[in-house]
């Protein structure tokens, strides 16, 4: 039986399921994991020159070989909150495609994605949208976010704030289905939409009666007065097109031109020259390709290697494959050229011998006219490109899935449904780990956190609102030189200082270059300190070696705070990837016990995934824990304001919470980690 959510009500979407609903929900989850959702693109056409001005990304569910339209599943997804993950999935798939187009040297057009109003249950939507776009390096002006007109009557303030933030990021917003329901002219007037999309229901009537025509005309007029771009949806006939043209509508979208198209079809449209007056597709404006062009593309493809960034790897692979494709195309061209020359040579020679000029011309033209050669080459190039794309898609599907599955929206929702399990994503899977009620449990309540608006610091309070926690930062050489007096003045209560690491590549133990400076600096500024060491030990001997190294570093100082073992994954996990939970637990115990025997308080640092999947927590009860989770905490770079909406998803007892890695404190240049400490050691 389903239980009530354990998290505070604002994190629950409030839908109760019957069995049928739950099965459907599970099926949808599976669909998201298995990449069964695909994005179709419907071209938008500029009314003045009939060229493709952009497209709308529309989701489809490929279910048992059938392509299901959104009406079959989006309403359910909206009620359950799944729509958040779907919308971000669509955005990400769109950005991924756009990146491919950019890399292939195609001219981008602006693509719009639909965002449901259910995103407004949580803050930070605009930031998240921006982060996705940014991570693919898509210029923000090429993305448009569509919000449906009627959907926001009860959430106008949030919508307004989101539209404004998007605008600050350079991302366009449009108001979708305008004129379909309770059209609120206020929406147009009060918000910074760049585009208004006239609903298709306005059109049908418009060509028939004058009154409807006037309505359309005045909406267009008003939108133009407000400097908005006007797009008409659902254009199906030439009469509608003519009417819209006469009313000075900017852009049209509808079946008259194209239905939403699978991506490969849409790519063909992009390569075409737009549409003719009757709505049919113009011939592609084919560019003649010369061997030199092919070589140039090949040379460009040689991107700098060595980055660990997954996306760059994708780019490199794509480029490499494209080079291969281009190489084949080049080879084909060369062979064709040789063939043409040989045939021409033979014919000319025969002609000379026989003296039949007429025959020569006919034979030459029939065999290889220039346009035929062009055609052949173009088709070979297209084929090679298609092949490249398909094989890149195959190889990267797994990675793409992984990216798509780390969205928090669904995970949070699942948590409300399965209160007895810890739910999170690991790779492309959703993990349901039963909560072990035998362990010491956390009694932290999300509602008792308060944010200091001036500093942005987060504190825990008692029921009457008095602060009961301490605010700290953790630093390493990444922060460079720290001005600890300024840090003290900025109200920081304590600091955790990295003393060293074991390199995940070399396996060597190294002291943090800023360790001593930081420790002395903090002590002189009267800031209590703790230290941490980043482990890559693969057995207990190495763990003891690490602990002894830390102890030797600490010997000249008097550090009172915990000595933390930082157990987390690195960008390359080569060294520790084969450790079992049991082995890792042995390693942690070996380190902690060595530290403890020397009179210090040991502590472990990890996130909930690592704590739960990679350790045997029941054997680590006696050690203090420092818990990291800042996935849902965002800082708005535009407003430099903070927003907190992170449910604390780790159910077990912890002493300290690292809640952000993008904190800002006077005295530290750049970002720094922020921590809430529940009970102090000084
Ligand atoms: P929408 O955003 O207003 O999208 C336009 C819809 O009109 C699309 O239906 C499109 O296929 C349809 N359409 C386009 N031209 C014509 C035409 O000439 N005549 C007619 N009769 N229809 C036309 P689709 O793809 O079935 O999507 C329906 C709705 O589902 C969308 O309406 C949008 O509200 C929602 N939707 C689609 N994809 C997503 C998504 O990724 N996220 C969210 N939240 N909603 C989505
Ligand atoms: Mg739309
Ligand atoms: Mg619409």
XYZ file of C-alpha atoms and ligand atoms in Angstrom:
730
model
C 0.000 0.000 0.000
C 1.160 3.477 -0.699
C 2.006 5.683 2.181
C 1.840 9.369 2.775
C 4.941 11.317 1.855
C 7.536 11.642 4.583
C 8.926 14.878 3.307
C 7.324 18.203 3.967
C 4.172 18.712 1.903
C 5.741 21.264 -0.391
C 7.900 18.492 -1.793
C 5.052 16.142 -2.383
C 3.103 16.445 -5.586
C 0.072 15.151 -3.791
C -1.132 12.552 -6.262
C -2.483 9.339 -4.751
C -2.468 6.396 -7.114
C -4.610 3.427 -7.636
C -2.879 0.281 -8.879
C -3.463 1.177 -12.508
C -2.005 4.624 -11.970
C 1.007 3.229 -10.200
C 1.686 0.775 -12.994
C 1.448 3.549 -15.528
C 3.769 5.632 -13.404
C 6.311 2.811 -13.235
C 6.026 2.301 -16.972
C 6.705 6.003 -17.568
C 9.707 5.902 -15.285
C 11.017 2.983 -17.213
C 10.370 4.847 -20.443
C 12.472 7.730 -19.214
C 15.295 5.419 -18.227
C 15.145 3.528 -21.521
C 15.118 6.657 -23.659
C 11.712 5.822 -25.057
C 10.880 9.505 -25.265
C 11.955 11.116 -28.478
C 11.863 14.684 -29.605
C 10.115 15.737 -32.806
C 10.671 19.126 -34.362
C 8.011 21.186 -36.073
C 9.429 23.888 -38.350
C 8.456 27.513 -37.854
C 8.404 29.553 -41.028
C 9.181 33.201 -41.544
C 6.179 34.650 -43.371
C 8.151 37.157 -45.435
C 10.639 34.831 -47.121
C 9.175 31.368 -46.274
C 12.476 30.232 -44.845
C 12.775 28.125 -41.697
C 12.976 30.547 -38.796
C 13.056 27.975 -36.046
C 11.264 24.948 -34.675
C 9.301 23.705 -31.717
C 10.539 20.610 -29.896
C 7.615 18.301 -29.101
C 7.907 15.121 -27.130
C 6.703 11.705 -28.298
C 6.685 8.363 -26.545
C 7.744 5.431 -28.677
C 5.754 2.769 -26.904
C 5.651 -0.771 -28.252
C 6.529 0.423 -31.715
C 3.831 3.114 -31.683
C 4.507 6.817 -31.503
C 2.254 8.221 -28.767
C 1.404 11.936 -28.783
C 1.858 13.988 -25.607
C -1.861 14.135 -24.884
C -1.643 10.442 -23.947
C 0.859 10.937 -21.158
C 1.701 14.603 -20.441
C -1.439 15.279 -18.352
C -0.610 12.289 -16.118
C 3.012 13.394 -15.923
C 1.877 16.846 -14.887
C -0.194 15.453 -12.046
C 2.664 13.304 -10.808
C 5.511 15.738 -11.259
C 7.243 13.522 -13.809
C 6.757 16.280 -16.344
C 9.697 18.121 -14.803
C 12.042 15.348 -15.806
C 10.460 15.012 -19.211
C 10.751 18.712 -19.966
C 14.384 18.775 -18.964
C 14.965 15.625 -20.958
C 13.495 17.308 -24.032
C 15.586 20.413 -23.393
C 18.728 18.344 -23.055
C 18.028 16.248 -26.158
C 17.387 19.464 -28.049
C 20.633 21.028 -26.897
C 22.492 17.871 -27.764
C 21.147 17.967 -31.315
C 21.901 21.658 -31.642
C 25.455 20.986 -30.558
C 25.767 18.393 -33.310
C 24.446 20.871 -35.836
C 26.882 23.488 -34.659
C 29.741 21.032 -34.869
C 28.715 20.045 -38.359
C 28.916 23.697 -39.338
C 25.170 24.144 -39.822
C 23.526 27.485 -39.212
C 21.457 27.207 -36.006
C 17.825 28.201 -35.828
C 16.044 29.025 -32.597
C 14.307 26.018 -31.055
C 11.538 26.292 -28.500
C 10.788 23.783 -25.757
C 7.586 23.538 -23.742
C 7.772 23.983 -19.992
C 4.914 22.905 -17.799
C 3.623 25.025 -14.958
C 4.501 22.252 -12.541
C 8.073 23.456 -12.581
C 6.905 26.292 -10.467
C 6.489 24.091 -7.427
C 10.219 24.486 -7.065
C 12.401 27.500 -7.510
C 15.494 27.643 -9.631
C 13.906 26.583 -12.937
C 15.520 29.394 -14.898
C 18.936 28.608 -13.440
C 18.550 24.960 -14.303
C 17.485 25.729 -17.849
C 20.448 28.024 -18.250
C 22.842 25.428 -16.854
C 21.701 22.812 -19.348
C 22.022 25.178 -22.302
C 25.353 26.394 -21.075
C 26.731 22.898 -20.563
C 26.291 22.267 -24.287
C 27.697 25.619 -25.252
C 24.529 26.627 -27.073
C 24.205 30.408 -27.447
C 21.187 31.167 -25.208
C 19.432 33.274 -27.829
C 18.860 30.094 -29.828
C 16.640 28.606 -27.135
C 13.086 29.688 -26.438
C 10.957 28.453 -23.579
C 7.207 28.189 -24.156
C 4.835 28.688 -21.253
C 1.177 27.958 -21.748
C -1.090 30.908 -21.275
C -3.850 29.485 -19.100
C -1.553 27.466 -16.932
C -0.246 30.260 -14.812
C -3.193 32.114 -13.467
C -2.337 30.995 -9.929
C 1.419 31.267 -10.320
C 1.835 34.580 -12.026
C 4.534 35.900 -9.736
C 6.739 32.874 -10.199
C 6.184 32.930 -13.911
C 7.079 36.590 -14.038
C 10.287 36.034 -12.083
C 11.252 33.080 -14.266
C 10.643 34.947 -17.505
C 12.714 37.821 -16.233
C 15.589 35.590 -15.158
C 15.543 33.797 -18.500
C 15.707 37.137 -20.220
C 18.739 38.085 -18.140
C 20.400 34.895 -19.276
C 19.595 35.793 -22.885
C 16.995 33.023 -23.252
C 13.736 33.940 -24.976
C 10.322 33.141 -23.524
C 7.048 32.771 -25.349
C 3.464 32.640 -24.291
C 1.900 29.556 -25.853
C -1.721 28.960 -26.871
C -2.535 32.628 -26.482
C -6.221 33.158 -27.086
C -7.229 29.627 -26.162
C -8.654 30.254 -22.753
C -8.988 33.082 -20.313
C -6.538 35.224 -22.176
C -5.023 37.520 -19.717
C -3.908 40.687 -21.359
C -2.076 41.348 -18.120
C 0.249 38.517 -19.005
C 1.267 40.346 -22.137
C 1.541 43.645 -20.408
C 3.303 42.626 -17.219
C 5.758 40.048 -18.390
C 8.792 40.145 -20.542
C 7.790 37.589 -23.151
C 9.559 38.002 -26.444
C 7.124 35.926 -28.463
C 3.383 35.411 -28.429
C 2.042 32.213 -30.005
C -1.522 32.596 -31.196
C -3.551 29.509 -30.482
C -4.737 27.500 -33.443
C -8.367 27.829 -32.324
C -8.280 31.506 -33.322
C -7.457 30.721 -36.911
C -10.264 28.557 -38.266
C -12.849 31.186 -37.434
C -10.630 34.005 -38.610
C -10.828 33.240 -42.303
C -14.598 32.870 -42.108
C -15.797 35.790 -40.091
C -14.841 39.388 -39.743
C -15.173 39.579 -35.999
C -12.648 36.783 -35.471
C -10.375 38.461 -37.983
C -10.533 41.644 -35.904
C -9.628 39.743 -32.768
C -6.539 38.262 -34.420
C -5.668 41.587 -35.943
C -5.851 43.423 -32.632
C -3.829 40.807 -30.766
C -1.141 41.064 -33.419
C -1.294 44.825 -33.304
C -1.030 44.924 -29.535
C 1.841 42.426 -29.446
C 3.726 44.484 -31.991
C 3.169 47.610 -29.949
C 4.791 45.725 -27.104
C 7.703 44.776 -29.356
C 6.825 41.132 -29.333
C 7.252 38.686 -32.159
C 3.965 37.108 -33.266
C 3.709 33.475 -34.280
C 0.522 31.781 -35.453
C 0.131 28.099 -34.634
C -1.934 25.566 -36.498
C -1.758 27.081 -39.974
C -3.364 24.495 -42.222
C -4.533 26.310 -45.356
C -3.271 28.785 -47.861
C -6.171 31.114 -46.944
C -4.993 31.196 -43.357
C -1.484 31.921 -44.494
C -2.672 34.789 -46.684
C -4.746 36.254 -43.891
C -1.818 36.138 -41.485
C 0.449 37.722 -44.039
C -2.001 40.570 -44.538
C -2.186 41.053 -40.766
C 1.610 41.267 -40.538
C 2.112 38.142 -38.478
C 5.849 37.323 -38.340
C 6.061 33.568 -38.141
C 3.782 30.655 -38.924
C 3.770 27.037 -37.837
C 1.394 24.322 -38.904
C 0.478 21.319 -41.000
C 0.336 23.514 -44.101
C 4.100 23.299 -44.020
C 4.941 20.301 -41.909
C 3.793 18.176 -39.014
C 6.231 17.702 -36.146
C 9.051 15.719 -37.755
C 11.520 13.118 -36.512
C 14.941 14.664 -36.226
C 16.394 13.204 -39.432
C 13.462 14.579 -41.445
C 13.805 17.936 -39.748
C 17.498 18.010 -40.590
C 16.563 17.612 -44.244
C 14.281 20.634 -43.906
C 17.131 22.595 -42.374
C 19.223 21.792 -45.389
C 16.414 22.820 -47.733
C 15.799 26.366 -48.812
C 12.508 26.669 -46.885
C 9.022 26.369 -48.386
C 7.255 27.333 -51.567
C 4.000 29.320 -51.677
C 1.977 26.093 -51.777
C 3.638 24.819 -48.612
C 5.832 22.252 -50.322
C 9.512 22.046 -49.515
C 12.027 23.897 -51.658
C 14.967 22.069 -53.144
C 18.096 22.111 -51.020
C 20.442 24.933 -51.882
C 23.240 22.557 -52.646
C 26.749 23.782 -52.216
C 29.307 22.290 -54.476
C 31.894 20.528 -52.405
C 35.489 20.483 -53.421
C 38.254 18.286 -52.174
C 39.720 21.336 -50.449
C 36.502 21.776 -48.398
C 36.656 18.182 -47.329
C 40.261 18.583 -46.242
C 39.409 21.745 -44.350
C 36.631 20.069 -42.422
C 39.001 17.225 -41.665
C 41.620 19.601 -40.281
C 39.073 21.464 -38.172
C 37.877 18.253 -36.654
C 41.170 17.730 -34.901
C 40.165 19.164 -31.571
C 42.459 19.405 -28.639
C 42.274 16.227 -26.584
C 42.925 15.486 -22.968
C 39.861 16.922 -21.296
C 37.983 14.688 -18.947
C 34.782 16.417 -19.806
C 32.310 13.916 -21.114
C 30.929 16.315 -23.605
C 34.289 17.036 -25.163
C 34.824 13.339 -25.553
C 31.581 13.199 -27.435
C 32.693 16.067 -29.577
C 36.016 14.435 -30.283
C 34.452 11.157 -31.165
C 31.954 12.883 -33.380
C 34.713 14.788 -35.090
C 36.839 11.713 -35.498
C 33.966 9.821 -36.995
C 33.061 12.736 -39.146
C 36.624 12.816 -40.365
C 36.368 9.154 -41.212
C 33.122 9.845 -43.018
C 34.646 12.761 -44.815
C 37.657 10.687 -45.694
C 35.422 8.095 -47.326
C 33.530 10.844 -49.116
C 36.838 12.341 -50.233
C 38.004 8.995 -51.509
C 34.777 8.521 -53.420
C 35.204 11.935 -54.985
C 38.767 11.157 -55.951
C 37.784 7.847 -57.542
C 34.966 9.554 -59.402
C 37.307 12.242 -60.619
C 39.764 9.593 -61.836
C 36.912 7.728 -63.517
C 35.685 10.891 -65.250
C 39.175 11.725 -66.435
C 39.834 8.170 -67.623
C 36.549 7.958 -69.497
C 37.089 11.409 -70.963
C 40.616 10.480 -71.912
C 39.542 7.224 -73.564
C 36.692 8.925 -75.374
C 38.761 11.841 -76.507
C 41.468 9.492 -77.701
C 38.921 7.296 -79.515
C 37.302 10.405 -80.900
C 40.602 11.655 -82.209
C 41.304 8.313 -83.762
C 37.858 7.945 -85.220
C 37.203 11.597 -85.742
C 33.525 11.378 -84.536
C 33.121 14.619 -82.561
C 29.362 14.290 -82.086
C 29.513 10.836 -80.622
C 32.155 11.900 -78.151
C 29.997 14.690 -76.661
C 26.977 12.461 -76.268
C 28.866 9.680 -74.593
C 30.665 12.043 -72.197
C 27.463 13.808 -71.150
C 25.521 10.642 -70.720
C 28.152 9.110 -68.519
C 29.145 11.875 -66.114
C 27.564 15.268 -66.323
C 28.855 17.757 -63.753
C 25.498 17.822 -61.975
C 25.437 14.048 -61.760
C 28.880 14.069 -60.224
C 27.704 16.705 -57.761
C 24.629 14.679 -56.967
C 26.641 11.537 -56.393
C 29.153 13.277 -54.219
C 26.448 15.042 -52.226
C 24.633 11.798 -51.607
C 27.845 10.066 -50.545
C 28.662 12.890 -48.172
C 25.138 12.803 -46.751
C 25.350 9.045 -46.370
C 28.698 9.275 -44.597
C 27.310 11.928 -42.275
C 24.228 9.869 -41.523
C 26.364 6.830 -40.743
C 28.567 8.878 -38.465
C 25.626 10.272 -36.592
C 24.006 6.880 -36.158
C 27.126 5.235 -34.801
C 27.868 8.123 -32.449
C 24.309 7.895 -31.227
C 24.676 4.206 -30.542
C 27.925 4.512 -28.658
C 26.803 7.419 -26.585
C 23.308 6.333 -25.820
C 24.482 4.907 -22.514
C 26.170 8.141 -21.527
C 23.238 10.206 -22.663
C 20.969 8.063 -20.548
C 23.180 8.689 -17.591
C 22.996 12.427 -18.073
C 19.253 12.252 -18.489
C 18.712 10.274 -15.334
C 20.396 12.512 -12.819
C 17.567 14.967 -12.729
C 16.398 15.440 -9.228
C 12.716 16.086 -9.869
C 11.776 12.498 -10.320
C 14.028 11.266 -7.586
C 12.409 13.622 -5.124
C 9.041 12.471 -6.222
C 9.961 8.823 -5.823
C 11.178 9.553 -2.347
C 7.735 10.700 -1.390
C 6.282 7.505 -2.769
C 8.731 5.165 -1.132
C 9.373 6.572 2.315
C 11.021 3.370 3.499
C 13.631 3.475 0.792
C 16.471 5.737 -0.050
C 15.947 6.632 -3.682
C 18.588 8.053 -5.916
C 20.137 7.646 -9.286
C 23.332 5.797 -9.882
C 24.457 5.717 -13.474
C 21.338 5.153 -15.487
C 19.458 3.332 -12.756
C 17.182 4.351 -9.985
C 18.246 2.747 -6.789
C 15.861 1.837 -4.039
C 17.905 1.099 -0.969
C 15.873 0.110 2.093
C 16.489 2.456 4.998
C 18.068 0.564 7.864
C 16.045 1.620 10.870
C 18.547 -0.025 13.220
C 21.051 2.751 12.587
C 21.109 6.073 14.389
C 18.702 8.298 12.490
C 18.926 11.970 11.675
C 16.475 14.164 13.539
C 17.111 17.197 11.352
C 13.946 18.880 10.109
C 14.064 20.774 6.902
C 11.642 23.381 8.210
C 14.074 24.443 10.924
C 16.687 25.750 8.524
C 16.792 29.479 8.049
C 18.766 31.543 5.637
C 20.462 34.743 6.666
C 19.453 37.048 3.853
C 22.428 39.364 4.087
C 25.154 36.716 4.126
C 23.339 33.886 2.403
C 24.439 31.518 5.185
C 22.206 28.676 6.221
C 21.580 27.933 9.902
C 19.698 25.369 11.871
C 17.407 26.630 14.588
C 15.444 25.326 17.534
C 11.668 25.423 17.522
C 11.671 29.028 18.717
C 13.893 30.168 15.889
C 17.202 30.506 17.798
C 20.326 29.547 15.897
C 21.778 26.250 17.035
C 24.297 25.532 14.285
C 27.629 26.908 13.121
C 28.659 28.150 9.737
C 31.848 26.862 8.167
C 33.828 26.649 4.962
C 36.198 23.975 3.748
C 39.195 24.965 1.674
C 42.093 23.518 -0.250
C 44.757 24.843 -2.579
C 41.943 25.321 -5.125
C 40.947 28.459 -3.244
C 44.444 29.922 -3.543
C 45.507 32.388 -0.849
C 42.818 32.999 1.718
C 42.556 36.172 3.778
C 41.510 34.576 7.069
C 40.947 37.852 8.916
C 38.385 38.808 6.327
C 36.837 35.357 6.587
C 36.509 35.822 10.327
C 34.912 39.236 9.865
C 32.532 37.685 7.338
C 31.058 35.639 10.177
C 32.543 32.227 9.442
C 32.610 30.131 12.638
C 34.985 27.356 11.617
C 37.089 25.964 8.774
C 37.938 22.504 7.521
C 41.294 22.547 5.801
C 42.558 20.022 3.314
C 45.883 18.668 4.467
C 46.601 16.329 1.587
C 45.496 13.821 -0.984
C 46.470 10.561 -2.507
C 46.564 11.119 -6.260
C 44.057 9.023 -8.124
C 46.461 8.672 -11.004
C 49.858 8.263 -9.371
C 48.698 6.836 -6.053
C 51.223 9.132 -4.351
C 50.438 10.917 -1.112
C 50.887 14.669 -1.399
C 50.568 17.506 1.087
C 48.153 20.273 0.063
C 50.368 23.205 -0.918
C 48.236 25.668 1.054
C 47.715 23.437 4.086
C 50.151 25.120 6.474
C 49.269 28.638 5.316
C 45.597 27.918 5.796
C 45.983 26.252 9.161
C 48.152 29.030 10.579
C 46.102 31.768 8.939
C 42.858 30.430 10.372
C 44.397 29.887 13.819
C 45.791 33.440 13.872
C 42.367 34.782 12.936
C 40.925 32.752 15.806
C 38.923 30.419 13.607
C 38.611 26.851 14.953
C 39.912 24.294 12.471
C 39.459 20.699 11.414
C 41.312 18.932 8.598
C 40.496 16.503 5.828
C 42.413 14.093 3.658
C 41.238 12.856 0.274
C 41.756 9.099 0.182
C 42.432 6.804 -2.722
C 43.593 3.903 -0.578
C 42.958 0.486 -2.049
C 43.714 -1.533 1.076
C 44.012 -1.106 4.830
C 47.805 -0.746 4.717
C 47.443 2.266 2.486
C 44.693 3.614 4.756
C 47.015 3.406 7.773
C 49.764 5.022 5.709
C 47.409 7.893 4.894
C 46.400 8.292 8.547
C 50.048 8.347 9.660
C 50.851 10.922 7.029
C 48.048 13.140 8.332
C 49.195 12.654 11.928
C 52.753 13.640 11.003
C 51.428 16.802 9.334
C 49.367 17.665 12.390
C 52.126 17.007 14.943
C 53.505 20.586 15.093
C 50.023 22.135 15.429
C 47.192 21.903 17.860
C 44.159 20.982 15.810
C 41.149 20.275 18.017
C 38.594 19.562 15.350
C 37.812 16.300 13.584
C 40.216 14.635 11.161
C 38.114 13.763 8.173
C 38.570 11.065 5.590
C 37.140 12.332 2.322
C 35.724 9.286 0.553
C 34.262 10.289 -2.765
C 34.582 9.498 -6.383
C 37.066 11.287 -8.551
C 36.655 12.236 -12.153
C 38.655 9.097 -12.812
C 37.926 6.241 -10.454
C 40.497 3.897 -11.953
C 42.307 3.264 -8.724
C 39.397 2.480 -6.461
C 36.754 1.353 -8.874
C 36.934 -2.322 -7.993
C 36.653 -1.909 -4.231
C 33.696 -3.677 -2.688
C 31.632 -1.956 0.008
C 33.198 -4.296 2.542
C 36.749 -3.487 1.455
C 36.024 0.221 1.453
C 34.556 -0.066 4.932
C 37.704 -1.875 6.129
C 39.788 0.967 4.701
C 37.692 3.634 6.424
C 37.872 1.805 9.745
C 41.647 1.392 9.448
C 42.067 5.127 8.847
C 39.606 6.226 11.533
C 41.018 3.911 14.185
C 44.578 5.085 13.582
C 43.381 8.683 13.915
C 41.386 7.875 17.017
C 44.288 6.118 18.719
C 46.313 9.314 18.311
C 43.683 11.241 20.285
C 41.821 12.959 17.412
C 38.162 12.630 16.460
C 37.810 10.780 13.162
C 35.065 11.706 10.729
C 33.905 10.467 7.325
C 32.896 12.655 4.375
C 30.682 11.401 1.517
C 27.354 11.934 -0.218
C 24.281 9.795 0.347
C 24.936 7.652 -2.691
C 28.438 6.832 -1.537
C 27.379 6.275 2.066
C 24.611 3.952 1.038
C 25.916 2.041 -1.938
C 29.636 1.942 -1.356
C 29.990 1.380 2.383
C 28.610 -0.865 5.073
C 27.155 1.844 7.238
C 26.218 -0.536 10.034
C 29.940 -1.006 10.703
C 30.595 2.734 10.794
C 28.102 3.740 13.476
C 30.694 4.998 15.932
C 32.243 7.591 13.592
C 30.992 11.104 12.989
C 29.670 11.789 9.527
C 29.873 14.773 7.266
C 27.226 14.607 4.609
C 27.407 16.342 1.234
C 24.334 17.270 -0.771
C 23.999 20.419 -2.763
C 22.315 19.236 -5.894
C 19.220 21.292 -5.403
C 20.697 24.355 -3.912
C 21.260 27.037 -6.419
C 22.679 30.457 -6.436
C 21.303 32.801 -8.987
C 24.394 34.325 -10.609
C 22.339 37.187 -12.017
C 20.794 38.254 -8.733
C 23.504 36.779 -6.478
C 20.646 35.620 -4.305
C 20.324 32.197 -2.767
C 17.505 29.786 -2.859
C 17.234 26.592 -0.911
C 14.927 23.831 -1.837
C 16.889 20.773 -1.019
C 15.149 18.058 0.894
C 17.625 16.423 3.214
C 17.622 13.013 1.739
C 20.092 11.273 3.986
C 18.113 9.639 6.778
C 21.003 8.742 9.081
C 22.651 10.755 11.794
C 25.287 13.227 10.629
C 27.220 15.934 12.380
C 27.824 18.299 9.532
C 26.117 19.080 6.209
C 27.955 20.480 3.207
C 25.103 22.200 1.450
C 26.752 24.210 -1.287
C 29.868 24.277 -3.399
C 29.224 27.712 -4.785
C 29.392 29.811 -1.619
C 30.980 33.241 -1.624
C 32.820 34.718 1.337
C 34.881 37.846 1.624
C 38.538 36.791 1.880
C 38.200 33.819 -0.477
C 38.341 34.388 -4.188
C 35.925 32.278 -6.185
C 33.531 29.648 -4.933
C 33.895 27.856 -1.647
C 31.997 25.010 0.045
C 29.475 25.972 2.717
C 28.740 23.792 5.733
C 26.296 23.636 8.602
C 27.770 22.098 11.756
C 25.243 20.857 14.276
C 27.475 20.559 17.323
C 30.773 22.252 17.790
C 34.089 20.868 19.004
C 35.552 24.058 20.423
P 1.593 23.047 -28.108
O 2.807 23.417 -27.349
O 0.609 24.115 -28.357
O 2.114 22.399 -29.442
C 1.492 22.540 -30.653
C 0.628 21.354 -30.957
O -0.151 21.635 -32.096
C 1.426 20.112 -31.299
O 0.712 18.981 -30.820
C 1.407 20.121 -32.800
O 1.558 18.845 -33.383
C 0.039 20.642 -33.057
N -0.062 21.272 -34.370
C 0.915 21.880 -35.055
N 0.467 22.353 -36.216
C -0.847 22.032 -36.289
C -1.872 22.232 -37.272
O -1.666 22.822 -38.311
N -3.103 21.771 -36.969
C -3.383 21.117 -35.826
N -4.605 20.664 -35.617
N -2.432 20.884 -34.873
C -1.182 21.344 -35.113
P 1.373 17.868 -30.013
O 2.775 17.627 -30.456
O 0.431 16.726 -29.970
O 1.477 18.521 -28.584
C 0.335 18.840 -27.870
C 0.679 19.593 -26.638
O 1.401 18.782 -25.722
C 1.586 20.789 -26.894
O 0.834 21.854 -27.367
C 2.157 21.022 -25.534
O 1.261 21.743 -24.735
C 2.255 19.608 -24.996
N 3.639 19.156 -25.141
C 4.289 18.643 -26.194
N 5.585 18.371 -25.911
C 5.758 18.753 -24.628
C 6.894 18.756 -23.726
O 8.025 18.375 -24.066
N 6.670 19.237 -22.457
C 5.437 19.700 -22.066
N 5.327 20.150 -20.803
N 4.388 19.714 -22.870
C 4.535 19.255 -24.142
Mg 4.094 24.773 -27.506
Mg 0.473 25.861 -28.633
